[in-house]
Short mmCIF file of C-alpha atoms in Angstrom, two decimals:
data_model
loop_
_atom_site.label_atom_id
_atom_site.label_comp_id
_atom_site.label_asym_id
_atom_site.label_seq_id
_atom_site.Cartn_x
_atom_site.Cartn_y
_atom_site.Cartn_z
CA MET A 15 55.29 122.83 157.30
CA SER A 16 52.08 122.07 155.41
CA LEU A 17 51.34 119.84 152.35
CA SER A 18 48.54 120.22 149.86
CA SER A 19 46.41 117.40 148.43
CA PHE A 20 46.21 115.93 144.92
CA GLU A 21 44.44 117.78 142.15
CA SER A 22 42.90 116.20 139.06
CA VAL A 23 45.25 116.98 136.15
CA ALA A 24 45.48 115.26 132.74
CA CYS A 25 48.55 115.61 130.47
CA PRO A 26 47.43 117.05 127.11
CA ARG A 27 50.01 114.84 125.26
CA CYS A 28 49.81 111.37 126.78
CA GLY A 29 46.88 111.54 129.20
CA PHE A 30 48.96 110.42 132.17
CA PRO A 31 48.61 110.74 135.12
CA GLU A 32 44.97 111.27 135.88
CA LEU A 33 45.87 112.69 139.28
CA ALA A 34 48.90 114.89 139.64
CA PRO A 35 50.01 116.12 143.03
CA GLN A 36 50.55 119.77 143.64
CA ILE A 37 52.91 119.98 146.56
CA VAL A 38 53.47 123.22 148.35
CA ILE A 39 56.26 122.85 150.85
CA VAL A 40 56.52 125.49 153.54
CA GLU A 41 59.93 125.68 155.05
CA PRO A 42 59.85 124.46 158.66
CA ILE A 43 60.65 126.86 161.43
CA SER A 44 64.21 126.33 162.42
CA THR A 45 65.60 126.39 165.92
CA PRO A 46 67.66 129.52 166.65
CA PRO A 47 71.23 129.17 165.33
CA GLU A 48 72.86 129.62 168.73
CA TYR A 49 71.39 126.25 169.76
CA LEU A 50 72.17 124.49 166.42
CA ARG A 51 75.84 125.36 166.60
CA SER A 52 76.47 124.78 170.30
CA ASN A 53 75.87 122.34 173.10
CA HIS A 54 73.77 124.73 175.21
CA LEU A 55 70.49 123.39 176.59
CA PRO A 56 67.52 125.27 175.00
CA PRO A 57 64.43 126.14 177.02
CA ASP A 58 61.43 123.82 177.05
CA SER A 59 59.43 125.95 174.60
CA ILE A 60 62.11 125.65 171.92
CA ILE A 61 62.45 121.91 172.56
CA ALA A 62 58.70 121.38 172.09
CA SER A 63 58.68 123.51 168.92
CA ALA A 64 61.64 121.59 167.45
CA ARG A 65 59.87 118.26 168.13
CA ARG A 66 56.74 119.43 166.31
CA GLU A 67 58.74 120.64 163.28
CA VAL A 68 60.77 117.42 163.07
CA ALA A 69 57.61 115.29 163.22
CA ALA A 70 56.02 117.40 160.46
CA ALA A 71 59.16 117.09 158.32
CA GLU A 72 59.16 113.31 158.75
CA THR A 73 55.50 113.20 157.73
CA GLY A 74 56.35 115.31 154.67
CA ILE A 75 59.18 112.96 153.70
CA ALA A 76 56.87 109.95 153.92
CA PHE A 77 54.25 111.74 151.82
CA ILE A 78 56.84 112.77 149.19
CA GLU A 79 58.26 109.23 148.98
CA GLU A 80 54.76 107.83 148.46
CA THR A 81 54.16 110.41 145.73
CA MET A 82 57.48 109.55 144.07
CA SER A 83 56.52 105.86 144.05
CA ASP A 84 53.27 106.74 142.29
CA LEU A 85 55.16 108.80 139.72
CA GLU A 86 57.72 106.02 139.16
CA ARG A 87 54.89 103.59 138.42
CA VAL A 88 53.51 106.09 135.92
CA LEU A 89 56.98 106.48 134.35
CA ALA A 90 57.36 102.71 134.09
CA GLN A 91 54.06 102.52 132.23
CA LEU A 92 55.13 105.32 129.91
CA ARG A 93 58.44 103.60 129.22
CA LEU A 94 56.64 100.37 128.33
CA ARG A 95 54.33 102.26 126.03
CA ARG A 96 57.26 104.08 124.42
CA GLN A 97 59.11 100.80 123.80
CA GLY A 98 56.01 99.32 122.23
CA LEU A 99 55.77 102.28 119.86
CA HIS A 100 59.47 101.92 119.00
CA ASN A 101 58.96 98.23 118.20
CA PHE A 102 55.95 99.11 116.06
CA ILE A 103 57.98 101.66 114.10
CA THR A 104 60.91 99.26 113.62
CA ASP A 105 58.69 96.43 112.40
CA HIS A 106 56.79 98.59 109.96
CA ARG A 107 59.92 100.29 108.66
CA ARG A 108 61.11 96.84 107.62
CA VAL A 109 57.93 96.51 105.62
CA LEU A 110 58.65 99.86 103.95
CA ALA A 111 62.38 99.11 103.35
CA PRO A 112 63.42 99.84 99.72
CA ILE A 113 65.37 96.57 99.52
CA ARG A 114 62.03 94.72 99.46
CA ARG A 115 61.27 96.36 96.14
CA LEU A 116 64.54 95.26 94.50
CA PRO A 117 64.16 92.59 91.82
CA ALA A 118 65.91 89.28 92.36
CA GLU A 119 68.46 90.10 89.64
CA LEU A 120 69.65 93.25 91.42
CA LEU A 121 69.58 91.54 94.81
CA SER A 122 71.78 88.74 93.48
CA GLU A 123 74.27 91.33 92.20
CA ILE A 124 74.46 92.83 95.71
CA PHE A 125 74.96 89.37 97.20
CA SER A 126 77.82 88.71 94.79
CA HIS A 127 79.68 91.78 96.04
CA CYS A 128 78.97 90.84 99.67
CA VAL A 129 80.52 87.41 99.25
CA GLN A 130 83.63 88.56 97.40
CA ARG A 131 86.69 88.99 99.62
CA ASP A 132 90.43 88.81 99.18
CA ALA A 133 91.35 86.25 101.83
CA TYR A 134 88.66 83.59 101.53
CA GLU A 135 88.47 81.30 104.56
CA TRP A 136 85.78 78.68 104.39
CA ASP A 137 83.70 78.55 107.56
CA PRO A 138 80.01 77.57 107.36
CA THR A 139 79.39 79.33 110.67
CA ARG A 140 80.66 82.76 109.55
CA ASN A 141 80.89 82.99 105.75
CA MET A 142 78.55 85.51 104.17
CA GLU A 143 76.82 83.08 101.82
CA TRP A 144 75.82 80.93 104.80
CA ILE A 145 74.53 83.99 106.67
CA LEU A 146 72.41 85.21 103.75
CA VAL A 147 70.36 82.03 103.65
CA GLN A 148 69.31 82.58 107.28
CA VAL A 149 67.90 86.11 106.89
CA SER A 150 64.56 85.34 105.25
CA ARG A 151 62.88 82.93 102.87
CA ALA A 152 63.23 85.37 99.99
CA TRP A 153 66.94 85.92 100.60
CA ARG A 154 67.45 82.19 101.04
CA ALA A 155 65.81 81.51 97.70
CA VAL A 156 67.96 84.12 95.95
CA SER A 157 71.18 82.90 97.61
CA ILE A 158 70.57 79.26 96.77
CA SER A 159 69.77 80.24 93.18
CA MET A 160 73.28 81.74 92.84
CA PRO A 161 75.69 78.81 92.46
CA GLN A 162 78.62 81.15 91.76
CA ILE A 163 78.74 82.41 95.38
CA TRP A 164 79.12 78.81 96.59
CA SER A 165 81.95 77.88 94.22
CA CYS A 166 84.95 79.04 96.32
CA ILE A 167 86.19 76.78 99.12
CA SER A 168 89.35 77.41 101.15
CA ILE A 169 89.91 75.01 104.03
CA SER A 170 92.79 75.48 106.44
CA TYR A 171 93.33 74.49 110.06
CA GLU A 172 92.89 78.09 111.21
CA SER A 173 89.53 78.60 109.48
CA ALA A 174 87.89 75.18 109.71
CA PRO A 175 85.45 75.11 112.65
CA LYS A 176 85.89 72.26 115.10
CA ASN A 177 82.26 71.89 116.24
CA ILE A 178 80.57 71.01 112.95
CA ASP A 179 80.61 68.13 110.49
CA LEU A 180 82.96 69.50 107.82
CA LYS A 181 82.14 66.81 105.31
CA ALA A 182 78.36 67.32 105.58
CA ALA A 183 78.71 71.10 105.29
CA LEU A 184 81.08 70.73 102.36
CA LEU A 185 78.74 68.36 100.51
CA LEU A 186 75.90 70.83 101.01
CA GLN A 187 77.99 73.67 99.60
CA LEU A 188 79.05 71.55 96.64
CA GLU A 189 75.38 70.77 96.00
CA ARG A 190 74.47 74.47 96.06
CA SER A 191 77.34 75.33 93.70
CA ALA A 192 75.49 73.28 91.05
CA HIS A 193 77.60 73.04 87.89
CA CYS A 194 79.87 76.06 88.48
CA PRO A 195 83.64 75.61 88.16
CA LEU A 196 85.22 75.32 91.61
CA THR A 197 88.07 77.18 93.27
CA VAL A 198 89.51 74.92 95.98
CA ASP A 199 92.24 75.58 98.54
CA PHE A 200 92.90 72.64 100.86
CA HIS A 201 95.59 72.99 103.51
CA LEU A 202 94.56 71.37 106.78
CA ASP A 203 97.58 71.30 109.07
CA PHE A 204 99.14 67.83 109.28
CA GLY A 205 100.08 68.21 112.92
CA PHE A 206 96.72 69.38 114.26
CA CYS A 207 94.15 67.58 112.10
CA SER A 208 93.53 63.86 112.30
CA PRO A 209 94.10 61.79 109.13
CA GLU A 210 90.51 60.55 109.30
CA ARG A 211 89.14 64.11 109.25
CA ARG A 212 91.39 65.04 106.35
CA ILE A 213 90.34 61.99 104.36
CA SER A 214 86.63 62.66 104.95
CA VAL A 215 86.97 66.24 103.67
CA LEU A 216 89.07 65.12 100.71
CA GLU A 217 86.46 62.54 99.75
CA ALA A 218 83.89 65.31 99.48
CA LEU A 219 86.25 67.50 97.45
CA PHE A 220 87.24 64.70 95.06
CA SER A 221 83.58 63.87 94.50
CA ALA A 222 83.37 67.15 92.56
CA ARG A 223 86.75 66.81 90.80
CA GLY A 224 85.04 67.15 87.43
CA ARG A 225 84.37 70.84 88.23
CA TRP A 226 87.80 71.75 89.63
CA GLN A 227 89.13 74.85 87.88
CA CYS A 228 91.60 76.52 90.27
CA VAL A 229 93.02 74.22 92.96
CA ASN A 230 95.70 74.63 95.62
CA ILE A 231 96.10 71.35 97.47
CA HIS A 232 98.65 69.92 99.89
CA LEU A 233 98.52 66.15 100.44
CA THR A 234 100.47 63.39 102.11
CA GLU A 235 101.79 60.21 100.53
CA ALA A 236 98.98 58.16 102.08
CA GLU A 237 96.37 60.56 100.69
CA PHE A 238 97.92 60.34 97.23
CA SER A 239 97.53 56.58 97.39
CA HIS A 240 93.97 56.84 98.68
CA PHE A 241 92.82 58.68 95.56
CA ARG A 242 94.69 56.76 92.89
CA SER A 243 91.48 55.95 91.01
CA HIS A 244 90.53 59.60 90.55
CA THR A 245 92.23 60.41 87.29
CA LEU A 246 90.06 62.89 85.40
CA PHE A 247 90.17 66.66 85.92
CA PRO A 248 88.67 68.01 82.68
CA LYS A 249 88.26 71.68 83.74
CA LEU A 250 91.40 72.12 85.81
CA THR A 251 93.32 75.16 84.51
CA LYS A 252 95.31 76.26 87.58
CA LEU A 253 96.91 73.81 90.00
CA GLY A 254 98.96 74.45 93.13
CA LEU A 255 100.38 71.15 94.33
CA GLY A 256 102.18 70.57 97.63
CA ILE A 257 103.75 67.30 98.70
CA ASN A 258 104.75 66.00 102.12
CA SER A 259 107.46 63.34 102.24
CA SER A 260 106.53 61.94 98.87
CA LYS A 261 109.05 59.43 97.51
CA ASP A 262 106.98 57.53 94.95
CA GLU A 263 107.73 59.16 91.62
CA CYS A 264 104.80 57.38 89.97
CA THR A 265 102.24 58.72 92.45
CA PHE A 266 101.35 61.73 90.37
CA ASP A 267 100.81 59.55 87.31
CA SER A 268 98.03 57.78 89.18
CA ILE A 269 96.26 61.01 90.12
CA PHE A 270 96.93 63.86 87.73
CA GLN A 271 97.56 62.12 84.44
CA ALA A 272 94.42 63.61 82.87
CA THR A 273 94.49 67.40 83.05
CA PRO A 274 93.76 68.40 79.44
CA ALA A 275 92.98 72.07 80.24
CA LEU A 276 95.88 72.78 82.64
CA GLN A 277 97.46 76.21 82.05
CA GLU A 278 99.27 77.07 85.31
CA LEU A 279 101.19 74.75 87.63
CA TYR A 280 102.51 75.73 91.08
CA TYR A 281 104.60 72.85 92.37
CA LYS A 282 105.72 73.06 96.00
CA GLY A 283 107.90 70.47 97.66
CA ARG A 284 109.98 70.04 100.79
CA THR A 285 113.72 70.22 100.99
CA ASP A 286 116.16 68.77 103.47
CA ASP A 287 118.50 71.39 104.94
CA ASP A 288 121.30 68.86 104.83
CA TRP A 289 120.66 67.70 101.28
CA ILE A 290 124.03 68.99 100.04
CA SER A 291 125.81 66.33 102.10
CA ARG A 292 123.65 63.63 100.52
CA ALA A 293 124.18 61.89 97.21
CA ARG A 294 121.38 63.80 95.49
CA PRO A 295 118.58 66.26 96.27
CA VAL A 296 115.59 64.90 98.17
CA THR A 297 112.94 65.70 95.54
CA SER A 298 112.98 64.80 91.88
CA LEU A 299 111.25 66.91 89.24
CA SER A 300 110.49 63.77 87.27
CA GLN A 301 107.35 63.57 89.43
CA ILE A 302 105.66 66.33 87.44
CA GLN A 303 106.62 65.14 83.95
CA CYS A 304 103.28 63.33 83.75
CA PHE A 305 101.54 66.71 83.43
CA PRO A 306 100.80 68.19 79.99
CA LEU A 307 103.77 70.54 80.32
CA SER A 308 103.78 71.57 76.69
CA GLN A 309 100.50 73.47 77.13
CA LEU A 310 101.48 75.28 80.34
CA ARG A 311 101.59 79.06 80.31
CA ARG A 312 102.93 79.50 83.86
CA LEU A 313 105.19 77.28 85.97
CA ASP A 314 106.21 77.89 89.61
CA LEU A 315 108.73 75.59 91.30
CA LEU A 316 109.01 76.32 95.03
CA ASP A 317 110.98 74.84 97.94
CA LEU A 318 112.60 72.12 95.89
CA ALA A 319 116.10 70.71 95.56
CA TYR A 320 117.20 69.23 92.26
CA TYR A 321 119.95 69.29 89.68
CA PRO A 322 119.91 71.77 86.78
CA SER A 323 119.70 68.82 84.41
CA GLU A 324 116.39 67.80 85.98
CA LEU A 325 114.98 71.31 85.65
CA LEU A 326 116.13 71.60 82.06
CA SER A 327 114.43 68.33 81.19
CA VAL A 328 111.18 69.77 82.57
CA LEU A 329 111.67 73.09 80.78
CA GLY A 330 112.33 71.17 77.59
CA LEU A 331 108.80 69.80 77.86
CA ALA A 332 107.32 73.12 79.08
CA CYS A 333 108.82 75.02 76.19
CA ASN A 334 105.74 77.24 75.65
CA ILE A 335 105.54 78.82 79.12
CA LEU A 336 105.11 82.58 79.37
CA ASP A 337 105.83 82.96 83.12
CA LEU A 338 108.45 81.06 85.15
CA ARG A 339 109.17 81.35 88.87
CA LEU A 340 111.98 79.47 90.62
CA ARG A 341 112.56 79.22 94.37
CA ALA A 342 114.84 76.25 94.90
CA CYS A 343 118.30 75.01 95.75
CA PHE A 344 120.20 73.60 92.83
CA GLY A 345 122.67 70.78 93.17
CA LEU A 346 126.04 70.77 91.50
CA SER A 347 125.89 69.59 87.92
CA ALA A 348 128.57 67.00 87.24
CA ALA A 349 127.80 66.67 83.53
CA GLN A 350 127.58 69.42 80.96
CA VAL A 351 124.01 70.09 79.82
CA ASP A 352 122.81 71.87 76.71
CA PRO A 353 121.04 75.22 77.17
CA LYS A 354 117.30 75.29 76.69
CA THR A 355 115.52 77.96 74.68
CA LEU A 356 112.21 79.26 75.99
CA PRO A 357 110.97 81.19 72.96
CA ASN A 358 107.75 82.52 74.53
CA LEU A 359 108.95 83.36 78.05
CA VAL A 360 108.15 86.99 78.93
CA SER A 361 108.36 86.91 82.76
CA LEU A 362 110.98 85.30 85.01
CA ASP A 363 111.25 85.37 88.80
CA VAL A 364 114.41 83.86 90.28
CA ALA A 365 116.55 84.12 93.41
CA GLU A 366 120.22 85.05 93.33
CA CYS A 367 121.16 81.78 95.03
CA ASP A 368 119.56 79.92 92.11
CA SER A 369 121.17 82.04 89.41
CA THR A 370 123.21 79.02 88.24
CA ILE A 371 120.27 77.98 86.12
CA LEU A 372 120.39 81.30 84.25
CA GLY A 373 123.46 80.04 82.45
CA PHE A 374 121.42 77.20 80.92
CA ILE A 375 118.32 78.99 79.60
CA ILE A 376 117.87 81.31 76.62
CA THR A 377 114.97 83.79 76.65
CA PRO A 378 114.98 85.91 73.48
CA ILE A 379 111.85 87.99 74.24
CA LEU A 380 111.98 88.30 78.05
CA ARG A 381 110.21 91.47 79.23
CA ARG A 382 109.88 91.17 83.03
CA LEU A 383 112.62 89.99 85.36
CA THR A 384 112.40 89.71 89.17
CA ILE A 385 115.53 88.88 91.17
CA SER A 386 115.69 88.31 94.94
CA LEU A 387 119.22 88.83 96.28
CA PHE A 388 118.60 87.81 99.87
CA ARG A 389 121.83 85.77 99.87
CA TYR A 390 123.98 88.51 98.41
CA THR A 391 127.62 88.22 99.42
CA PRO A 392 130.33 90.91 99.55
CA SER A 393 131.95 89.29 96.52
CA GLY A 394 129.26 90.88 94.36
CA ILE A 395 126.58 89.79 91.95
CA SER A 396 127.11 86.37 90.40
CA ASP A 397 128.65 85.99 86.96
CA ASP A 398 125.68 83.88 85.83
CA LEU A 399 123.30 86.77 86.52
CA VAL A 400 125.57 89.28 84.76
CA SER A 401 125.88 86.97 81.76
CA PHE A 402 122.12 86.48 81.64
CA MET A 403 121.48 90.23 81.80
CA THR A 404 123.99 90.77 79.01
CA ARG A 405 122.01 88.44 76.76
CA THR A 406 118.49 89.53 77.70
CA GLY A 407 118.95 93.11 78.95
CA PRO A 408 118.14 94.83 75.64
CA SER A 409 114.66 93.26 75.61
CA LEU A 410 113.82 93.96 79.28
CA THR A 411 111.24 96.65 80.05
CA ASP A 412 110.33 95.69 83.65
CA LEU A 413 112.96 94.92 86.30
CA THR A 414 112.38 94.21 90.02
CA LEU A 415 115.28 93.79 92.45
CA ARG A 416 114.57 92.70 96.02
CA GLN A 417 117.03 93.14 98.90
CA ALA A 418 119.74 94.37 96.58
CA PRO A 419 122.87 96.31 97.68
CA ALA A 420 123.13 99.99 96.76
CA ARG A 421 126.58 99.54 95.27
CA GLY A 422 128.41 100.05 92.04
CA ASP A 423 127.99 96.47 90.78
CA LEU A 424 124.22 96.96 90.91
CA LEU A 425 124.56 100.07 88.72
CA GLU A 426 126.64 98.03 86.29
CA LEU A 427 123.84 95.46 86.19
CA LEU A 428 121.25 98.17 85.47
CA ALA A 429 123.43 99.49 82.64
CA LEU A 430 122.86 96.16 80.85
CA ALA A 431 119.11 96.94 80.51
CA PRO A 432 118.93 100.27 78.65
CA HIS A 433 115.23 100.10 77.69
CA LEU A 434 113.59 99.81 81.12
CA THR A 435 110.24 101.54 81.58
CA ARG A 436 109.56 100.18 85.06
CA LEU A 437 112.25 99.82 87.74
CA SER A 438 111.58 98.60 91.27
CA MET A 439 114.32 98.24 93.90
CA GLU A 440 112.64 96.99 97.08
CA ARG A 441 114.07 96.79 100.61
CA MET A 442 117.67 97.58 99.71
CA ILE A 443 120.04 96.02 102.25
CA THR A 444 122.69 98.77 102.28
CA PRO A 445 122.23 102.54 102.81
CA ILE A 446 121.32 104.44 99.66
CA GLY A 447 124.00 107.05 99.47
CA LEU A 448 124.83 110.04 97.31
CA ASP A 449 127.12 108.08 94.98
CA PHE A 450 124.43 105.52 94.21
CA ILE A 451 121.78 108.17 93.48
CA LYS A 452 124.19 110.10 91.26
CA GLY A 453 125.10 106.89 89.49
CA LEU A 454 121.44 106.11 89.00
CA THR A 455 120.70 109.48 87.39
CA CYS A 456 124.02 110.14 85.64
CA GLY A 457 124.92 106.52 85.08
CA LEU A 458 128.18 105.17 83.83
CA GLY A 459 130.07 107.35 81.43
CA GLU A 460 127.63 110.22 81.95
CA ARG A 461 124.76 108.06 80.62
CA ASN A 462 121.41 108.10 82.42
CA LEU A 463 120.49 104.61 83.58
CA VAL A 464 116.78 105.42 83.88
CA LEU A 465 116.35 107.39 80.69
CA HIS A 466 113.05 105.73 79.70
CA VAL A 467 111.71 104.80 83.14
CA VAL A 468 108.04 105.71 83.60
CA SER A 469 107.52 104.03 86.99
CA LEU A 470 110.16 103.97 89.73
CA GLU A 471 110.10 102.32 93.18
CA LEU A 472 112.96 102.76 95.61
CA THR A 473 112.75 101.65 99.26
CA GLY A 474 115.48 101.46 101.85
CA PHE A 475 117.53 103.72 104.09
CA PHE A 476 118.57 107.01 102.46
CA SER A 477 121.65 108.77 103.79
CA HIS A 478 121.26 111.87 101.56
CA VAL A 479 117.69 113.13 101.25
CA ASP A 480 118.62 116.26 99.27
CA SER A 481 120.12 114.19 96.51
CA LEU A 482 116.93 112.14 96.42
CA LEU A 483 114.86 115.29 95.99
CA ALA A 484 117.21 116.53 93.27
CA MET A 485 116.85 113.21 91.44
CA LEU A 486 113.05 113.29 91.60
CA THR A 487 112.69 116.88 90.51
CA SER A 488 115.16 116.60 87.70
CA ARG A 489 113.60 113.42 86.35
CA CYS A 490 110.05 114.75 86.73
CA ILE A 491 110.90 117.98 84.89
CA SER A 492 113.12 116.73 82.10
CA GLY A 493 112.32 113.02 81.86
CA THR A 494 109.44 110.64 81.27
CA LEU A 495 108.81 109.64 84.90
CA ARG A 496 105.11 109.47 85.70
CA SER A 497 104.97 107.71 89.05
CA ALA A 498 107.40 106.98 91.87
CA ARG A 499 107.20 105.26 95.24
CA ILE A 500 109.85 106.16 97.81
CA GLY A 501 110.14 104.57 101.24
CA GLY A 502 112.62 104.82 104.08
CA ALA A 503 113.83 108.40 103.65
CA GLU A 504 113.75 110.97 106.43
CA HIS A 505 111.56 114.09 106.26
CA LEU A 506 109.20 112.60 103.67
CA ALA A 507 106.55 115.21 104.44
CA ASP A 508 108.97 118.02 103.64
CA ILE A 509 109.91 116.36 100.36
CA GLN A 510 106.25 116.02 99.45
CA GLU A 511 105.61 119.71 100.18
CA ARG A 512 108.55 120.78 98.05
CA LEU A 513 107.37 118.59 95.20
CA LEU A 514 103.85 120.02 95.44
CA ALA A 515 105.31 123.53 95.40
CA LEU A 516 106.85 122.62 92.04
CA GLY A 517 103.51 121.35 90.77
CA LEU A 518 104.52 117.67 91.09
CA ASN A 519 102.19 115.19 92.72
CA LEU A 520 103.31 111.86 91.35
CA VAL A 521 105.28 110.52 94.29
CA ASP A 522 103.88 108.10 96.87
CA LEU A 523 106.04 108.69 99.95
CA ARG A 524 105.86 106.09 102.71
CA LYS A 525 107.89 105.13 105.73
CA SER A 526 110.09 102.10 105.58
#
């Protein structure tokens, strides 16, 4: 075996290497096969020849390894040079980036869309507005000049970082929000956050109370007392208020007695599961009578326990509301109370277990009604709900029923609202059978219950898919139906294909 020497060669592209080896490897002379594949002793001549060839092969290996080392050093240099060129290109492409040519007005519009998100969780270590100020001086200047992107603060135990000074970060954000109205959501968990930390954050929030516009806040009795002197909220239009073991009915007077612009009130309390065995419910609605109820347009009362008389006294003051939502447990009313008329109410959301109150309110122009029947009993729908639908059904155009039974008494309830244009029956608790679907389309006395329905939603377990398809096709062809959402039926893909074959593509089919 013989090896050639290096020849001077230069690469026409990169100039490396200056010396390139040209290696000509001659195959060594092998020992005859009969000695390679046996244990026979070869003659001395073959032994001497084999030793020479092995020594030459070892020399060739050493030479090749040395050459490979030289080539690896050359490759390492080329890699370093290539990386340097890549870095050069990356740096200079940043200089040529089109975003550098955008005016500050357009850049601020982009930043506004970056910051917007549905579930806002305030975290100075991860929120987009805090990241933008760290990119460059130009971006920092634009971000700080946009107070609107700093005006939303939502603090909860899950989102609040533990390794930073929340109060200092909050004060900085309030400073950057300038004079913009604030949206505040404060719900630090009572069990996992120390009272001192809660108070320090609340002090920062209350320092900007003059700019509160939309607020959802959950406080303790001690925190109510701590902020008794803060009594002016001139821009507050939407308030969500949660209490925790509050027993002082005058507490709210000391805090929220000046809310001249309040339009929406979401009042959330705590109930005692055993309150029925007590003398009276645990929370009194007289706590919120200090608010300017007469100017409210929306009122939500959640997780409370009170007598109908207490609610009616509040509704008597909030007589101009447009939207009312009740999620509570009503006590038994020992005394007869006069019904209250809500002349402007157009939307009502109530649970079946609270339907007692429906016997005490009059809503002459009600348009939207939402009923949750999660405590439905085999005895049927309550008489209070039937009576209420009898009075208001002719004016209803939008009806939502949640967890309702697919039974005849539900069809009788729908028959009391002949002018519906939107009907939604969500998560029905009994199978939707053939009789119910026929009753829905044919109605009582051969009258169609959904004659004017434009939008239909029906979710649950269907026991007869063919009847569902017949209902959809018949209504789509001969009726006014324009959109439908169906969930829970089997073979939804087949139904969709058959509808498309008929030229119908208005149904959103989804699994339950």
